[in-house]
CSV table of C-alpha atoms in Angstrom, one decimal:
chain,number,residue,atom,x,y,z
C,1,MET,CA,-31.5,15.5,23.6
C,2,ARG,CA,-34.7,13.6,23.0
C,3,LEU,CA,-37.9,15.6,23.0
C,4,ARG,CA,-41.2,14.7,24.5
C,5,PRO,CA,-44.1,14.2,22.1
C,6,ALA,CA,-45.3,17.8,22.6
C,7,GLY,CA,-41.8,19.1,21.9
C,8,ARG,CA,-41.5,16.9,18.8
C,9,ALA,CA,-44.7,18.4,17.5
C,10,LEU,CA,-43.4,21.9,18.0
C,11,TYR,CA,-40.2,21.0,16.3
C,12,ALA,CA,-42.2,19.5,13.3
C,13,LEU,CA,-44.2,22.8,13.1
C,14,GLY,CA,-41.2,24.2,11.3
C,15,GLY,CA,-42.2,22.2,8.2
C,16,PHE,CA,-45.4,24.3,8.1
C,17,GLY,CA,-43.6,27.6,8.1
C,18,ALA,CA,-41.1,26.5,5.5
C,19,ALA,CA,-43.8,25.2,3.2
C,20,VAL,CA,-46.0,28.3,3.4
C,21,LEU,CA,-43.2,30.6,2.2
C,22,GLN,CA,-41.5,28.4,-0.4
C,23,GLN,CA,-44.6,26.9,-2.0
C,24,THR,CA,-46.2,30.3,-2.3
C,25,VAL,CA,-43.2,31.6,-4.1
C,26,LEU,CA,-42.9,28.6,-6.4
C,27,LEU,CA,-46.7,28.7,-7.2
C,28,TRP,CA,-47.1,32.4,-7.9
C,29,VAL,CA,-43.8,34.1,-8.8
C,30,PHE,CA,-44.0,33.3,-12.5
C,31,PHE,CA,-47.7,34.2,-12.7
C,32,PHE,CA,-47.2,37.4,-10.8
C,33,TYR,CA,-44.2,38.7,-12.8
C,34,ALA,CA,-45.2,37.3,-16.2
C,35,PRO,CA,-49.0,36.8,-16.2
C,36,PRO,CA,-50.7,35.3,-19.2
C,37,PRO,CA,-52.8,37.6,-21.4
C,38,GLY,CA,-56.2,38.6,-19.9
C,39,GLN,CA,-55.2,38.7,-16.3
C,40,PRO,CA,-56.2,41.7,-14.2
C,41,HIS,CA,-52.7,42.7,-13.1
C,42,PRO,CA,-49.9,43.9,-15.5
C,43,ALA,CA,-46.8,42.0,-16.4
C,44,ARG,CA,-43.6,43.1,-14.6
C,45,ALA,CA,-41.1,41.0,-16.7
C,46,THR,CA,-41.0,38.8,-19.7
C,47,PRO,CA,-41.2,35.0,-19.3
C,48,GLY,CA,-37.6,34.8,-20.3
C,49,MET,CA,-36.5,37.3,-17.7
C,50,VAL,CA,-38.4,35.3,-15.0
C,51,GLY,CA,-36.9,32.1,-16.2
C,52,LEU,CA,-33.4,33.5,-16.0
C,53,ALA,CA,-34.0,35.0,-12.6
C,54,MET,CA,-35.4,31.7,-11.3
C,55,ALA,CA,-32.4,29.8,-12.7
C,56,ALA,CA,-29.9,32.2,-11.2
C,57,SER,CA,-31.6,32.0,-7.8
C,58,ARG,CA,-31.6,28.2,-7.9
C,59,ILE,CA,-27.8,28.2,-8.7
C,60,VAL,CA,-27.3,30.4,-5.5
C,61,ASP,CA,-29.5,27.9,-3.6
C,62,ALA,CA,-27.4,24.9,-4.9
C,63,LEU,CA,-24.1,26.6,-4.0
C,64,ALA,CA,-25.3,27.6,-0.6
C,65,ASP,CA,-26.4,24.2,0.5
C,66,PRO,CA,-23.0,22.6,1.3
C,67,LEU,CA,-21.6,25.9,2.6
C,68,VAL,CA,-24.4,26.4,5.0
C,69,ALA,CA,-24.3,22.8,6.1
C,70,HIS,CA,-20.6,23.1,6.8
C,71,TRP,CA,-21.1,26.4,8.8
C,72,SER,CA,-23.8,24.8,10.8
C,73,ASP,CA,-21.6,21.7,11.5
C,74,SER,CA,-18.7,23.9,12.5
C,75,LEU,CA,-20.5,26.4,14.8
C,76,ARG,CA,-19.9,26.1,18.5
C,77,SER,CA,-22.1,28.3,20.6
C,78,ARG,CA,-24.0,28.0,23.9
C,79,TRP,CA,-27.2,28.2,21.9
C,80,GLY,CA,-26.1,25.1,19.8
C,81,ARG,CA,-25.1,24.7,16.2
C,82,ARG,CA,-28.5,24.8,14.4
C,83,ARG,CA,-30.8,27.1,16.4
C,84,PRO,CA,-28.8,30.3,15.8
C,85,PHE,CA,-29.2,29.9,12.1
C,86,ILE,CA,-33.0,29.3,12.4
C,87,LEU,CA,-33.6,32.2,14.8
C,88,VAL,CA,-31.5,34.8,12.9
C,89,ALA,CA,-32.3,33.9,9.3
C,90,SER,CA,-36.1,33.3,9.7
C,91,PRO,CA,-37.1,37.0,10.2
C,92,LEU,CA,-34.9,37.9,7.2
C,93,LEU,CA,-36.5,35.2,5.1
C,94,ALA,CA,-40.0,36.6,6.0
C,95,VAL,CA,-39.0,40.1,5.0
C,96,CYS,CA,-37.6,38.9,1.7
C,97,PHE,CA,-40.8,37.0,1.1
C,98,VAL,CA,-42.8,40.3,1.5
C,99,LEU,CA,-40.4,42.2,-0.8
C,100,LEU,CA,-40.8,39.6,-3.7
C,101,TRP,CA,-44.3,40.9,-4.3
C,102,ARG,CA,-43.3,44.6,-4.3
C,103,PRO,CA,-41.2,45.2,-7.5
C,104,PRO,CA,-40.0,48.7,-8.3
C,105,ASP,CA,-41.9,49.1,-11.5
C,106,ALA,CA,-45.6,48.5,-12.4
C,107,ARG,CA,-44.6,47.5,-16.0
C,108,ILE,CA,-42.1,45.3,-17.7
C,109,SER,CA,-38.5,46.6,-17.1
C,110,ILE,CA,-35.0,45.5,-16.7
C,111,ALA,CA,-35.1,46.9,-13.1
C,112,ASN,CA,-37.9,44.4,-12.3
C,113,ALA,CA,-35.9,41.5,-13.7
C,114,LEU,CA,-32.8,42.4,-11.7
C,115,TYR,CA,-34.9,43.0,-8.6
C,116,LEU,CA,-36.5,39.6,-9.0
C,117,ALA,CA,-33.1,37.8,-9.6
C,118,VAL,CA,-31.5,39.4,-6.5
C,119,THR,CA,-34.6,39.1,-4.2
C,120,LEU,CA,-35.1,35.4,-5.3
C,121,GLY,CA,-31.4,34.7,-4.8
C,122,VAL,CA,-31.5,36.2,-1.3
C,123,PHE,CA,-34.7,34.4,-0.5
C,124,PHE,CA,-33.4,30.9,-1.4
C,125,PHE,CA,-30.1,31.6,0.3
C,126,LEU,CA,-31.9,32.5,3.5
C,127,TYR,CA,-34.3,29.5,3.0
C,128,THR,CA,-31.2,27.3,3.0
C,129,MET,CA,-29.9,29.1,6.1
C,130,VAL,CA,-33.1,28.1,7.9
C,131,LEU,CA,-33.9,24.7,6.4
C,132,ASN,CA,-30.5,23.0,6.4
C,133,PRO,CA,-29.9,23.5,10.2
C,134,TYR,CA,-33.6,22.8,10.9
C,135,THR,CA,-33.4,19.4,9.1
C,136,ALA,CA,-30.1,18.6,10.8
C,137,LEU,CA,-31.8,18.8,14.2
C,138,LEU,CA,-33.9,15.7,13.5
C,139,PRO,CA,-31.3,13.1,14.7
C,140,GLU,CA,-30.7,15.1,17.8
C,141,VAL,CA,-34.4,15.4,18.8
C,142,THR,CA,-34.9,11.7,18.2
C,143,ALA,CA,-31.8,10.3,19.8
C,144,GLY,CA,-31.2,6.7,19.0
C,145,GLY,CA,-33.9,6.7,16.4
C,146,ARG,CA,-36.7,6.6,19.0
C,147,GLY,CA,-39.8,8.5,17.7
C,148,ARG,CA,-38.1,9.3,14.4
C,149,VAL,CA,-40.8,7.9,12.1
C,150,THR,CA,-43.5,9.6,14.2
C,151,THR,CA,-41.6,12.9,14.1
C,152,THR,CA,-41.0,12.8,10.4
C,153,SER,CA,-44.7,11.9,9.9
C,154,LEU,CA,-45.6,15.0,11.9
C,155,GLN,CA,-43.2,17.0,9.7
C,156,ALA,CA,-44.9,15.6,6.6
C,157,ALA,CA,-48.3,16.5,8.1
C,158,PHE,CA,-47.3,20.1,8.9
C,159,ASN,CA,-45.5,20.4,5.6
C,160,LEU,CA,-48.7,19.3,3.9
C,161,ALA,CA,-50.7,21.8,5.9
C,162,GLY,CA,-48.3,24.5,4.8
C,163,ILE,CA,-48.7,23.4,1.2
C,164,GLY,CA,-52.4,23.6,1.7
C,165,ALA,CA,-52.2,27.1,3.2
C,166,ALA,CA,-49.9,28.2,0.4
C,167,PHE,CA,-52.0,26.7,-2.4
C,168,VAL,CA,-55.5,27.5,-1.1
C,169,GLY,CA,-54.8,30.5,1.1
C,170,SER,CA,-52.4,32.3,-1.2
C,171,SER,CA,-54.8,31.8,-4.1
C,172,TRP,CA,-57.7,33.3,-2.2
C,173,LEU,CA,-55.7,36.1,-0.7
C,174,SER,CA,-54.1,37.1,-4.0
C,175,THR,CA,-57.4,37.0,-5.9
C,176,ARG,CA,-59.3,39.0,-3.2
C,177,TYR,CA,-56.7,41.5,-1.9
C,178,GLY,CA,-53.7,41.3,-4.3
C,179,PHE,CA,-50.3,39.8,-4.1
C,180,SER,CA,-48.7,42.5,-2.0
C,181,THR,CA,-51.3,42.0,0.8
C,182,MET,CA,-51.0,38.3,0.4
C,183,GLY,CA,-47.2,38.6,1.2
C,184,PHE,CA,-47.9,40.7,4.3
C,185,ILE,CA,-50.4,38.2,5.6
C,186,LEU,CA,-48.5,34.9,4.9
C,187,ALA,CA,-45.0,36.1,6.0
C,188,PRO,CA,-45.7,36.4,9.7
C,189,ILE,CA,-47.6,33.1,9.7
C,190,GLY,CA,-44.6,31.3,8.3
C,191,LEU,CA,-42.2,33.2,10.6
C,192,ALA,CA,-44.2,32.3,13.7
C,193,ALA,CA,-44.0,28.6,12.8
C,194,LEU,CA,-40.3,28.7,12.2
C,195,LEU,CA,-39.5,30.6,15.3
C,196,THR,CA,-41.6,28.3,17.4
C,197,SER,CA,-39.7,25.3,16.0
C,198,GLY,CA,-36.4,26.9,16.6
C,199,THR,CA,-37.2,27.7,20.3
C,200,ALA,CA,-38.7,24.3,21.0
C,201,VAL,CA,-35.3,22.5,20.9
C,202,ARG,CA,-32.4,22.6,23.3
C,203,GLU,CA,-29.3,21.4,21.6
C,204,SER,CA,-26.4,19.6,23.2
C,205,ILE,CA,-23.0,21.2,22.4
C,206,PRO,CA,-20.7,18.7,20.6
C,207,THR,CA,-17.2,18.3,22.0
C,208,ALA,CA,-15.6,16.9,18.8
C,209,PRO,CA,-13.8,19.6,16.7
C,210,PRO,CA,-15.4,20.4,13.3
C,211,GLN,CA,-14.2,18.5,10.2
C,212,PRO,CA,-12.8,20.3,7.1
C,213,ILE,CA,-15.4,20.7,4.4
C,214,ARG,CA,-13.4,18.8,1.8
C,215,ALA,CA,-12.9,15.8,4.0
C,216,THR,CA,-16.6,15.8,4.8
C,217,VAL,CA,-17.7,16.0,1.1
C,218,ARG,CA,-15.3,13.2,0.2
C,219,SER,CA,-16.7,11.1,3.0
C,220,VAL,CA,-20.3,11.6,2.0
C,221,PHE,CA,-19.7,10.9,-1.7
C,222,SER,CA,-17.7,7.8,-1.0
C,223,ASP,CA,-20.9,6.1,0.0
C,224,PRO,CA,-22.5,4.6,-3.1
C,225,ARG,CA,-25.9,4.7,-1.5
C,226,PHE,CA,-25.7,8.5,-1.2
C,227,ARG,CA,-24.8,8.8,-4.9
C,228,VAL,CA,-27.9,6.9,-5.8
C,229,PHE,CA,-30.0,8.9,-3.4
C,230,ILE,CA,-28.7,12.3,-4.6
C,231,LEU,CA,-29.5,11.5,-8.2
C,232,ALA,CA,-33.0,10.3,-7.3
C,233,ILE,CA,-33.9,13.2,-5.1
C,234,ALA,CA,-32.5,15.7,-7.7
C,235,THR,CA,-34.7,14.1,-10.4
C,236,VAL,CA,-37.8,14.2,-8.1
C,237,TRP,CA,-37.2,17.9,-7.3
C,238,PHE,CA,-36.7,18.7,-10.9
C,239,GLY,CA,-40.1,17.2,-11.8
C,240,LEU,CA,-41.8,18.7,-8.8
C,241,SER,CA,-40.6,22.2,-9.4
C,242,MET,CA,-41.7,22.0,-13.1
C,243,VAL,CA,-45.2,21.1,-11.9
C,244,GLN,CA,-45.3,23.7,-9.1
C,245,LEU,CA,-44.2,26.5,-11.4
C,246,SER,CA,-46.9,25.7,-14.0
C,247,LEU,CA,-49.9,24.9,-11.8
C,248,ALA,CA,-51.4,28.4,-11.9
C,249,LEU,CA,-50.8,28.6,-15.6
C,250,ILE,CA,-52.4,25.2,-16.3
C,251,VAL,CA,-55.6,26.4,-14.7
C,252,THR,CA,-55.7,29.9,-16.2
C,253,VAL,CA,-54.2,29.3,-19.6
C,254,LEU,CA,-54.7,25.7,-20.7
C,255,MET,CA,-58.1,25.3,-18.9
C,256,GLY,CA,-59.2,28.9,-19.6
C,257,LEU,CA,-60.5,29.5,-16.0
C,258,PRO,CA,-60.1,32.6,-13.9
C,259,GLN,CA,-57.5,33.0,-11.2
C,260,SER,CA,-60.1,32.3,-8.5
C,261,ALA,CA,-60.5,28.8,-9.9
C,262,VAL,CA,-56.9,27.9,-8.8
C,263,THR,CA,-58.1,27.5,-5.2
C,264,LEU,CA,-60.4,24.7,-6.1
C,265,PHE,CA,-58.0,22.7,-8.2
C,266,LEU,CA,-55.1,23.1,-5.7
C,267,GLY,CA,-57.4,22.1,-2.9
C,268,LEU,CA,-58.2,18.9,-4.7
C,269,THR,CA,-54.4,18.1,-5.0
C,270,VAL,CA,-53.9,18.7,-1.3
C,271,GLY,CA,-56.9,16.6,-0.4
C,272,THR,CA,-55.5,13.7,-2.4
C,273,THR,CA,-52.2,13.9,-0.5
C,274,VAL,CA,-54.0,14.1,2.8
C,275,VAL,CA,-55.8,10.8,2.1
C,276,SER,CA,-52.6,9.1,1.1
C,277,LEU,CA,-50.4,10.3,4.0
C,278,PRO,CA,-51.5,7.6,6.6
C,279,PHE,CA,-51.0,4.8,4.1
C,280,THR,CA,-47.5,6.2,3.3
C,281,ALA,CA,-46.5,6.3,7.0
C,282,ARG,CA,-47.8,2.8,7.6
C,283,LEU,CA,-45.8,1.5,4.6
C,284,ILE,CA,-42.6,3.2,5.9
C,285,ARG,CA,-43.0,1.5,9.3
C,286,ARG,CA,-43.5,-1.9,7.7
C,287,ARG,CA,-40.9,-1.7,4.9
C,288,GLY,CA,-38.3,0.7,6.4
């Protein structure tokens, strides 16, 4: 089906909810569990423990991506192929987000490290359960390509707003009320945006039978353009994740500023992106 402009905006709102939850985790999880010396809250794990937990959770994320994509492609239900994943996994994702900021011990311990590894792994698995089907809805809500650039621009705008809420809002909330309260406040905001997006779309039920996962993977990787794309996007995400994980530490350690100063510097980065977004959308329309 093709959505009307209002429906496309509601669909694009999912980008806000996803960004609020994921970007907050990437920004603060290292700082929360292994804060630098001089911070007002205690360390819950060593930097090495946090690094291993993050690596393990990202491996879970990588393995889940093709599996969730295949499950979504193969599902046949009267609610569609994608929406059931969004509507079921989003509340679980929000709960997992809250639990990330409530480790079992108030000091460094193996229990905290294991808790972080498991909770992060579940978080990124559920994130995949929501975001893969959500992204796969785009061709359906912009049938024939009509309104696709506009819809993706709306997604980018909502995603940017979510990043702004994560960067600025989480910084202010965690400084003023603590990380546990921050989790309780941001989780329902992200959940509401994701559920709104999932309920805004009515899917058509495909009549063709699902394809085996091996045949699908072979078909995708047989396209040389995809092989170039996957290498490029992996490199981009590698660099972006490195920056996101270190932003709070750059401000508090390298610059020697208090945690409250993170809000200012992250606000400047979001403002720069806001200014560049219209030019990027115009360039896409001109150049393809």
